[in-house]
mmCIF file of C-alpha atoms in Angstrom:
data_model
loop_
_atom_site.group_PDB
_atom_site.id
_atom_site.type_symbol
_atom_site.label_atom_id
_atom_site.label_comp_id
_atom_site.label_asym_id
_atom_site.label_seq_id
_atom_site.Cartn_x
_atom_site.Cartn_y
_atom_site.Cartn_z
ATOM 1 C CA MET A 1 3.704 -21.399 -14.781
ATOM 2 C CA GLY A 2 4.112 -19.751 -18.156
ATOM 3 C CA ASP A 3 3.487 -16.470 -19.893
ATOM 4 C CA LEU A 4 -0.156 -15.451 -20.217
ATOM 5 C CA ILE A 5 -2.007 -13.242 -22.653
ATOM 6 C CA ILE A 6 -4.910 -11.079 -21.544
ATOM 7 C CA ASN A 7 -7.380 -13.568 -23.003
ATOM 8 C CA ASP A 8 -6.095 -16.048 -20.389
ATOM 9 C CA PHE A 9 -7.096 -13.734 -17.521
ATOM 10 C CA LEU A 10 -10.295 -14.586 -15.657
ATOM 11 C CA THR A 11 -12.650 -12.022 -14.185
ATOM 12 C CA GLY A 12 -11.706 -11.556 -10.530
ATOM 13 C CA ASP A 13 -8.045 -12.478 -11.040
ATOM 14 C CA ILE A 14 -5.575 -10.539 -8.922
ATOM 15 C CA ILE A 15 -2.922 -8.629 -10.845
ATOM 16 C CA LEU A 16 0.331 -7.978 -8.980
ATOM 17 C CA PHE A 17 2.722 -5.494 -10.556
ATOM 18 C CA LYS A 18 6.342 -6.632 -10.497
ATOM 19 C CA VAL A 19 9.263 -4.324 -9.791
ATOM 20 C CA ASP A 20 12.091 -4.194 -12.306
ATOM 21 C CA PHE A 21 15.011 -2.907 -10.238
ATOM 22 C CA ASN A 22 17.170 -2.497 -13.346
ATOM 23 C CA SER A 23 14.718 -0.376 -15.294
ATOM 24 C CA PRO A 24 15.239 3.408 -15.206
ATOM 25 C CA ASN A 25 11.461 3.752 -15.604
ATOM 26 C CA THR A 26 10.690 2.018 -12.299
ATOM 27 C CA GLU A 27 9.565 4.499 -9.660
ATOM 28 C CA TRP A 28 11.716 4.775 -6.547
ATOM 29 C CA ILE A 29 8.666 4.344 -4.340
ATOM 30 C CA SER A 30 7.954 0.985 -5.984
ATOM 31 C CA LYS A 31 11.523 -0.132 -5.344
ATOM 32 C CA ALA A 32 11.306 0.936 -1.698
ATOM 33 C CA ILE A 33 8.022 -0.948 -1.162
ATOM 34 C CA ALA A 34 9.453 -4.115 -2.695
ATOM 35 C CA LEU A 35 12.668 -3.943 -0.662
ATOM 36 C CA LEU A 36 10.905 -3.203 2.617
ATOM 37 C CA THR A 37 8.494 -6.113 2.114
ATOM 38 C CA LYS A 38 11.226 -8.450 0.833
ATOM 39 C CA SER A 39 9.300 -9.019 -2.363
ATOM 40 C CA ASP A 40 9.336 -8.189 -6.068
ATOM 41 C CA VAL A 41 5.835 -6.655 -6.195
ATOM 42 C CA SER A 42 4.667 -3.159 -5.294
ATOM 43 C CA HIS A 43 1.091 -2.763 -6.531
ATOM 44 C CA ALA A 44 -2.128 -4.807 -6.732
ATOM 45 C CA ALA A 45 -5.221 -4.594 -8.925
ATOM 46 C CA LEU A 46 -8.352 -6.586 -9.728
ATOM 47 C CA TYR A 47 -9.096 -7.823 -13.249
ATOM 48 C CA MET A 48 -12.624 -6.724 -14.177
ATOM 49 C CA GLY A 49 -12.925 -8.762 -17.374
ATOM 50 C CA LYS A 50 -13.898 -7.437 -20.786
ATOM 51 C CA ILE A 51 -16.524 -4.795 -20.192
ATOM 52 C CA SER A 52 -18.694 -2.503 -22.320
ATOM 53 C CA SER A 53 -20.005 -3.245 -25.804
ATOM 54 C CA GLN A 54 -16.467 -2.950 -27.143
ATOM 55 C CA LYS A 55 -15.323 -5.803 -24.867
ATOM 56 C CA ILE A 56 -12.402 -3.781 -23.524
ATOM 57 C CA ALA A 57 -10.190 -5.567 -20.983
ATOM 58 C CA CYS A 58 -10.029 -3.567 -17.756
ATOM 59 C CA LEU A 59 -8.646 -3.624 -14.231
ATOM 60 C CA SER A 60 -9.635 -1.641 -11.172
ATOM 61 C CA ASP A 61 -7.203 -0.312 -8.607
ATOM 62 C CA GLU A 62 -6.443 2.431 -6.140
ATOM 63 C CA GLY A 63 -4.200 4.911 -7.922
ATOM 64 C CA LEU A 64 -3.169 8.536 -7.811
ATOM 65 C CA LYS A 65 -6.724 9.604 -8.655
ATOM 66 C CA GLY A 66 -8.433 7.252 -6.214
ATOM 67 C CA LEU A 67 -10.325 4.069 -7.045
ATOM 68 C CA SER A 68 -10.854 3.788 -10.791
ATOM 69 C CA VAL A 69 -11.108 1.434 -13.772
ATOM 70 C CA HIS A 70 -8.428 1.349 -16.478
ATOM 71 C CA GLU A 71 -8.109 -0.284 -19.871
ATOM 72 C CA ILE A 72 -5.260 -2.756 -20.241
ATOM 73 C CA THR A 73 -3.671 -3.920 -23.488
ATOM 74 C CA PRO A 74 -0.887 -6.396 -24.332
ATOM 75 C CA ALA A 75 2.680 -5.117 -24.301
ATOM 76 C CA TYR A 76 4.063 -7.244 -27.093
ATOM 77 C CA GLY A 77 3.496 -8.330 -30.695
ATOM 78 C CA SER A 78 1.324 -6.233 -32.986
ATOM 79 C CA TYR A 79 -0.118 -4.380 -29.987
ATOM 80 C CA PHE A 80 3.216 -2.873 -29.001
ATOM 81 C CA ARG A 81 2.971 0.858 -28.441
ATOM 82 C CA GLU A 82 5.961 3.127 -28.539
ATOM 83 C CA ASN A 83 6.772 5.575 -25.734
ATOM 84 C CA LYS A 84 4.766 3.660 -23.130
ATOM 85 C CA ASN A 85 6.162 1.627 -20.286
ATOM 86 C CA PRO A 86 5.155 -2.043 -20.241
ATOM 87 C CA ARG A 87 4.283 -3.412 -16.801
ATOM 88 C CA PRO A 88 5.324 -6.987 -15.937
ATOM 89 C CA VAL A 89 2.698 -8.642 -13.739
ATOM 90 C CA TYR A 90 1.829 -11.850 -11.926
ATOM 91 C CA ILE A 91 -1.682 -13.261 -12.221
ATOM 92 C CA ARG A 92 -3.058 -14.910 -9.066
ATOM 93 C CA ARG A 93 -6.410 -16.642 -8.531
ATOM 94 C CA MET A 94 -8.141 -18.845 -5.979
ATOM 95 C CA LEU A 95 -6.497 -22.226 -5.490
ATOM 96 C CA ILE A 96 -9.936 -23.856 -5.483
ATOM 97 C CA PRO A 97 -12.053 -22.401 -8.342
ATOM 98 C CA VAL A 98 -15.043 -20.363 -7.156
ATOM 99 C CA GLU A 99 -17.678 -18.191 -8.788
ATOM 100 C CA LYS A 100 -16.316 -14.644 -8.794
ATOM 101 C CA ASN A 101 -19.651 -12.794 -8.849
ATOM 102 C CA PRO A 102 -19.550 -11.974 -5.097
ATOM 103 C CA VAL A 103 -16.053 -10.501 -5.490
ATOM 104 C CA MET A 104 -17.068 -8.424 -8.486
ATOM 105 C CA LYS A 105 -20.213 -7.245 -6.709
ATOM 106 C CA ALA A 106 -18.012 -5.895 -3.907
ATOM 107 C CA ALA A 107 -15.639 -4.283 -6.417
ATOM 108 C CA TYR A 108 -18.431 -2.516 -8.311
ATOM 109 C CA ASN A 109 -19.944 -1.392 -5.025
ATOM 110 C CA TYR A 110 -16.728 0.434 -4.115
ATOM 111 C CA ILE A 111 -16.431 1.861 -7.631
ATOM 112 C CA GLU A 112 -20.037 3.116 -7.621
ATOM 113 C CA GLN A 113 -19.459 4.768 -4.249
ATOM 114 C CA ASP A 114 -16.799 6.835 -6.008
ATOM 115 C CA GLU A 115 -14.249 6.211 -3.295
ATOM 116 C CA PRO A 116 -12.113 9.359 -3.068
ATOM 117 C CA TYR A 117 -9.252 7.845 -1.149
ATOM 118 C CA ASP A 118 -5.874 7.106 -2.529
ATOM 119 C CA ILE A 119 -2.992 6.513 -0.146
ATOM 120 C CA PRO A 120 0.107 7.004 -2.298
ATOM 121 C CA GLY A 121 3.189 4.852 -2.206
ATOM 122 C CA LEU A 122 5.009 7.147 0.195
ATOM 123 C CA VAL A 123 2.333 6.590 2.841
ATOM 124 C CA MET A 124 2.559 2.850 2.191
ATOM 125 C CA VAL A 125 6.295 3.096 2.920
ATOM 126 C CA GLY A 126 5.449 4.793 6.222
ATOM 127 C CA LEU A 127 2.918 2.087 7.085
ATOM 128 C CA ILE A 128 5.431 -0.662 6.293
ATOM 129 C CA LEU A 129 7.981 1.014 8.550
ATOM 130 C CA LEU A 130 5.343 1.395 11.264
ATOM 131 C CA TYR A 131 3.829 -2.077 11.200
ATOM 132 C CA ARG A 132 6.366 -4.445 9.698
ATOM 133 C CA ASP A 133 9.495 -5.943 11.226
ATOM 134 C CA CYS A 134 11.710 -3.642 9.152
ATOM 135 C CA PRO A 135 15.375 -2.727 9.674
ATOM 136 C CA VAL A 136 14.758 0.874 10.689
ATOM 137 C CA HIS A 137 17.875 0.723 12.854
ATOM 138 C CA LEU A 138 19.947 0.455 9.664
ATOM 139 C CA LEU A 139 18.642 3.788 8.403
ATOM 140 C CA PRO A 140 19.674 7.323 9.375
ATOM 141 C CA VAL A 141 17.363 8.838 11.985
ATOM 142 C CA SER A 142 16.899 11.938 9.831
ATOM 143 C CA LEU A 143 15.716 9.812 6.898
ATOM 144 C CA ILE A 144 13.174 7.854 8.938
ATOM 145 C CA SER A 145 11.939 11.098 10.492
ATOM 146 C CA LYS A 146 11.563 12.746 7.080
ATOM 147 C CA ILE A 147 9.567 9.831 5.627
ATOM 148 C CA PHE A 148 7.040 10.001 8.464
ATOM 149 C CA ALA A 149 6.860 13.799 8.170
ATOM 150 C CA MET A 150 6.188 13.610 4.422
ATOM 151 C CA GLY A 151 3.625 10.843 4.939
ATOM 152 C CA ALA A 152 1.814 12.852 7.619
ATOM 153 C CA THR A 153 1.612 15.832 5.250
ATOM 154 C CA ILE A 154 0.042 13.690 2.517
ATOM 155 C CA LEU A 155 -2.492 12.231 4.957
ATOM 156 C CA ASP A 156 -3.271 15.704 6.247
ATOM 157 C CA ASN A 157 -3.998 16.860 2.682
ATOM 158 C CA PHE A 158 -6.397 13.931 2.227
ATOM 159 C CA ILE A 159 -8.195 14.787 5.425
ATOM 160 C CA GLN A 160 -8.668 18.365 4.281
ATOM 161 C CA GLN A 161 -9.692 17.599 0.694
ATOM 162 C CA TYR A 162 -11.263 14.173 0.397
ATOM 163 C CA LEU A 163 -12.617 12.945 3.714
ATOM 164 C CA HIS A 164 -16.282 12.005 3.424
ATOM 165 C CA PRO A 165 -18.419 10.111 5.960
ATOM 166 C CA GLY A 166 -19.271 6.552 4.980
ATOM 167 C CA LYS A 167 -16.345 6.040 2.623
ATOM 168 C CA LYS A 168 -13.721 3.378 3.147
ATOM 169 C CA PRO A 169 -10.029 4.373 2.933
ATOM 170 C CA MET A 170 -7.881 1.755 1.200
ATOM 171 C CA ILE A 171 -4.508 1.347 -0.395
ATOM 172 C CA CYS A 172 -4.167 -0.696 -3.606
ATOM 173 C CA SER A 173 -3.660 -4.074 -1.943
ATOM 174 C CA GLN A 174 -6.247 -3.366 0.754
ATOM 175 C CA TYR A 175 -8.855 -2.773 -1.966
ATOM 176 C CA VAL A 176 -8.175 -6.154 -3.563
ATOM 177 C CA PHE A 177 -8.083 -7.857 -0.175
ATOM 178 C CA GLN A 178 -11.317 -6.170 0.924
ATOM 179 C CA CYS A 179 -13.254 -7.207 -2.195
ATOM 180 C CA TYR A 180 -12.529 -10.864 -1.423
ATOM 181 C CA GLN A 181 -13.205 -10.265 2.267
ATOM 182 C CA ASP A 182 -16.615 -8.735 1.523
ATOM 183 C CA ALA A 183 -17.563 -11.730 -0.638
ATOM 184 C CA GLY A 184 -17.624 -13.886 2.521
ATOM 185 C CA GLY A 185 -17.747 -17.679 2.629
ATOM 186 C CA ALA A 186 -14.645 -19.288 1.155
ATOM 187 C CA TYR A 187 -13.468 -16.075 -0.518
ATOM 188 C CA PRO A 188 -11.430 -14.196 2.141
ATOM 189 C CA LEU A 189 -7.723 -14.279 1.328
ATOM 190 C CA GLN A 190 -5.499 -16.077 3.806
ATOM 191 C CA VAL A 191 -2.333 -14.112 4.528
ATOM 192 C CA ALA A 192 0.579 -16.490 5.111
ATOM 193 C CA VAL A 193 1.812 -14.804 8.303
ATOM 194 C CA SER A 194 -0.623 -13.240 10.731
ATOM 195 C CA ASP A 195 -0.114 -9.500 11.120
ATOM 196 C CA ASN A 196 -0.748 -9.916 14.844
ATOM 197 C CA SER A 197 2.458 -11.934 15.192
ATOM 198 C CA ARG A 198 4.628 -9.184 13.778
ATOM 199 C CA SER A 199 6.601 -6.762 15.858
ATOM 200 C CA GLY A 200 7.042 -3.307 14.442
ATOM 201 C CA LEU A 201 7.997 0.256 15.219
ATOM 202 C CA ILE A 202 4.491 0.999 16.488
ATOM 203 C CA ASP A 203 4.971 -1.610 19.258
ATOM 204 C CA ILE A 204 8.165 0.071 20.419
ATOM 205 C CA VAL A 205 6.576 3.521 20.348
ATOM 206 C CA CYS A 206 3.587 2.253 22.339
ATOM 207 C CA ASP A 207 5.830 0.530 24.869
ATOM 208 C CA ASN A 208 8.032 3.530 25.513
ATOM 209 C CA PHE A 209 6.468 6.781 24.369
ATOM 210 C CA LEU A 210 2.940 6.959 25.715
ATOM 211 C CA GLN A 211 3.725 9.952 27.944
ATOM 212 C CA GLN A 212 1.864 12.303 25.629
ATOM 213 C CA ASP A 213 2.524 15.449 27.696
ATOM 214 C CA LYS A 214 5.564 16.296 25.617
ATOM 215 C CA PHE A 215 4.074 15.347 22.239
ATOM 216 C CA SER A 216 1.276 16.946 20.274
ATOM 217 C CA ALA A 217 -0.415 16.410 16.924
ATOM 218 C CA LYS A 218 0.797 19.759 15.601
ATOM 219 C CA LEU A 219 2.102 19.108 12.106
ATOM 220 C CA GLN A 220 5.161 20.653 10.513
ATOM 221 C CA ARG A 221 4.464 20.168 6.830
ATOM 222 C CA MET A 222 7.097 18.453 4.707
ATOM 223 C CA TYR A 223 6.426 17.703 1.064
ATOM 224 C CA TYR A 224 7.582 14.819 -1.083
ATOM 225 C CA ASP A 225 11.337 14.645 -1.525
ATOM 226 C CA GLU A 226 12.388 12.094 -4.154
ATOM 227 C CA GLU A 227 16.033 12.241 -3.068
ATOM 228 C CA SER A 228 15.067 10.855 0.351
ATOM 229 C CA ILE A 229 13.384 7.839 -1.251
ATOM 230 C CA ILE A 230 16.376 7.309 -3.534
ATOM 231 C CA GLN A 231 18.600 7.334 -0.450
ATOM 232 C CA LEU A 232 16.305 4.830 1.269
ATOM 233 C CA VAL A 233 16.483 2.428 -1.685
ATOM 234 C CA LYS A 234 20.266 2.698 -1.887
ATOM 235 C CA ILE A 235 20.683 1.932 1.818
ATOM 236 C CA LEU A 236 18.314 -1.034 1.650
ATOM 237 C CA HIS A 237 20.259 -2.407 -1.302
ATOM 238 C CA LYS A 238 23.564 -2.126 0.560
ATOM 239 C CA ASN A 239 22.506 -3.653 3.884
ATOM 240 C CA ASN A 240 21.546 -7.190 4.689
ATOM 241 C CA PHE A 241 17.837 -7.321 5.468
ATOM 242 C CA VAL A 242 17.681 -8.325 9.121
ATOM 243 C CA GLN A 243 14.884 -8.217 11.663
ATOM 244 C CA LEU A 244 14.061 -5.094 13.614
ATOM 245 C CA ASN A 245 16.462 -4.591 16.526
ATOM 246 C CA ARG A 246 14.365 -3.289 19.428
ATOM 247 C CA GLU A 247 17.326 -2.101 21.508
ATOM 248 C CA LYS A 248 18.806 -0.049 18.678
ATOM 249 C CA VAL A 249 15.404 1.378 17.767
ATOM 250 C CA ASN A 250 14.855 2.314 21.423
ATOM 251 C CA ASN A 251 18.135 4.202 21.340
ATOM 252 C CA MET A 252 17.047 6.013 18.162
ATOM 253 C CA LEU A 253 13.785 7.109 19.743
ATOM 254 C CA ASN A 254 15.330 8.040 23.083
ATOM 255 C CA THR A 255 17.808 10.385 21.469
ATOM 256 C CA ASP A 256 15.578 12.068 18.885
ATOM 257 C CA SER A 257 12.313 13.638 19.996
ATOM 258 C CA VAL A 258 11.724 15.014 16.465
ATOM 259 C CA LEU A 259 11.562 11.452 15.139
ATOM 260 C CA VAL A 260 8.993 10.491 17.777
ATOM 261 C CA GLN A 261 6.980 13.646 17.058
ATOM 262 C CA ASN A 262 6.886 12.834 13.333
ATOM 263 C CA ILE A 263 5.744 9.274 14.078
ATOM 264 C CA ILE A 264 3.033 10.695 16.364
ATOM 265 C CA ASN A 265 1.899 13.089 13.611
ATOM 266 C CA PHE A 266 1.771 10.234 11.093
ATOM 267 C CA VAL A 267 -0.227 8.019 13.470
ATOM 268 C CA ASP A 268 -2.624 10.853 14.285
ATOM 269 C CA ARG A 269 -3.358 11.576 10.597
ATOM 270 C CA PHE A 270 -3.690 7.896 9.740
ATOM 271 C CA TYR A 271 -6.151 7.389 12.585
ATOM 272 C CA CYS A 272 -8.171 10.380 11.352
ATOM 273 C CA ILE A 273 -8.403 8.803 7.889
ATOM 274 C CA LEU A 274 -9.587 5.482 9.322
ATOM 275 C CA SER A 275 -12.117 7.080 11.658
ATOM 276 C CA ASN A 276 -13.507 9.593 9.131
ATOM 277 C CA ASN A 277 -11.881 12.372 11.150
ATOM 278 C CA ASN A 278 -13.892 11.423 14.244
ATOM 279 C CA SER A 279 -10.904 11.718 16.549
ATOM 280 C CA THR A 280 -11.330 14.859 18.604
ATOM 281 C CA ASP A 281 -12.401 13.014 21.760
ATOM 282 C CA ILE A 282 -9.603 10.494 21.836
ATOM 283 C CA SER A 283 -6.057 11.010 23.114
ATOM 284 C CA LEU A 284 -2.894 10.326 21.143
ATOM 285 C CA LYS A 285 -2.189 7.469 23.530
ATOM 286 C CA GLU A 286 -5.534 5.849 22.691
ATOM 287 C CA LYS A 287 -4.950 6.333 18.952
ATOM 288 C CA LEU A 288 -1.585 4.611 19.194
ATOM 289 C CA GLN A 289 -3.036 1.735 21.163
ATOM 290 C CA LYS A 290 -5.973 1.270 18.765
ATOM 291 C CA LEU A 291 -3.663 1.189 15.753
ATOM 292 C CA GLN A 292 -1.301 -1.175 17.566
ATOM 293 C CA ILE A 293 -4.146 -3.618 18.220
ATOM 294 C CA ASN A 294 -5.451 -3.411 14.648
ATOM 295 C CA LYS A 295 -2.259 -4.386 12.858
ATOM 296 C CA ALA A 296 -4.181 -6.367 10.264
ATOM 297 C CA LEU A 297 -5.893 -3.228 8.952
ATOM 298 C CA PHE A 298 -3.382 -2.906 6.135
ATOM 299 C CA VAL A 299 -2.260 -5.533 3.633
ATOM 300 C CA THR A 300 0.733 -5.126 1.330
ATOM 301 C CA PRO A 301 1.071 -6.426 -2.245
ATOM 302 C CA ALA A 302 3.666 -8.870 -0.849
ATOM 303 C CA ASP A 303 1.032 -10.231 1.555
ATOM 304 C CA ILE A 304 -1.290 -10.943 -1.365
ATOM 305 C CA LYS A 305 1.507 -12.627 -3.288
ATOM 306 C CA ASN A 306 1.977 -14.936 -0.290
ATOM 307 C CA CYS A 307 -1.700 -15.714 0.399
ATOM 308 C CA THR A 308 -1.989 -19.451 0.918
ATOM 309 C CA ASN A 309 -5.351 -19.885 -0.823
ATOM 310 C CA LEU A 310 -4.156 -18.233 -4.036
ATOM 311 C CA VAL A 311 -2.063 -19.719 -6.818
ATOM 312 C CA THR A 312 0.065 -17.862 -9.356
ATOM 313 C CA THR A 313 -1.161 -19.020 -12.765
ATOM 314 C CA GLY A 314 1.479 -17.201 -14.761
ATOM 315 C CA SER A 315 2.996 -13.867 -15.657
ATOM 316 C CA SER A 316 2.313 -11.336 -18.362
ATOM 317 C CA CYS A 317 3.266 -7.884 -19.583
ATOM 318 C CA ILE A 318 0.596 -5.228 -20.024
ATOM 319 C CA TYR A 319 -0.023 -1.555 -20.592
ATOM 320 C CA ARG A 320 -2.308 0.126 -18.083
ATOM 321 C CA SER A 321 -4.043 3.214 -19.406
ATOM 322 C CA GLU A 322 -3.661 6.265 -17.191
ATOM 323 C CA GLU A 323 -7.181 7.403 -18.079
ATOM 324 C CA ASN A 324 -10.178 6.332 -16.040
ATOM 325 C CA PHE A 325 -12.315 4.088 -18.256
ATOM 326 C CA GLN A 326 -15.860 5.411 -18.635
#
């Protein structure tokens, strides 16, 4: 596995963005995602090939402006551009070569639908904490509570501004995963560990906090606080990454109703996103149970890196334009 240039990329390749923990330019959210998933990747995209009459190399991904297409250029040699951050990436493709047209058809279908949904990194952190076997018991209760409160606020903003019937909400890695899933046949990506085998915070909440009389979906808004994410990354760096301790998490939840309320708010908003806001006739208990059953609804970049029917063909370093390619 060696270094690749963009000309080595094949249409339909999966691009996984690596996290440089030593770089001051690496976002704290990216570091948190990588640490929580025990990986070195935090973002996923799909290589679209060289498109338009100018043969411009492009990728598509879910970003801060929703699903869009971006030009990519090499980050070395004569193409080096000053004052731009190069992005180290892995390139992954199907272990057994297949025609990528069905994958690209799915990708263009989502792009043409003008999907309005972007679930930012902070919400991904909340989903990892909710669904994955993460060491939440190693973190201060106030920090966990604040992350879910901030995530619920972001989801609430999406519901108010961007929710449209018939659209499909996806995070970056879910978009890549879904394009291969939609292609059918031999294309669906095979995640190394089944999501259904994982135990997470949502299981503990469902087991112990389904008495919804004392909880409501009333949201106390809390906006993004970078210092909280910095604190999260520092704590994860200091502690050994061990499996979720159900007894200690139970104690956390039993002694802090605000934490449980913030988890409930987060779950409620996330369910509204998934159901196109069609949630008025369902109780919080039912929402929790539906999301508990459907653990596989969200795939992380680390999951894609570990898919058993993909192979990493090499690594590269690219610039990703911030502008949507027209």
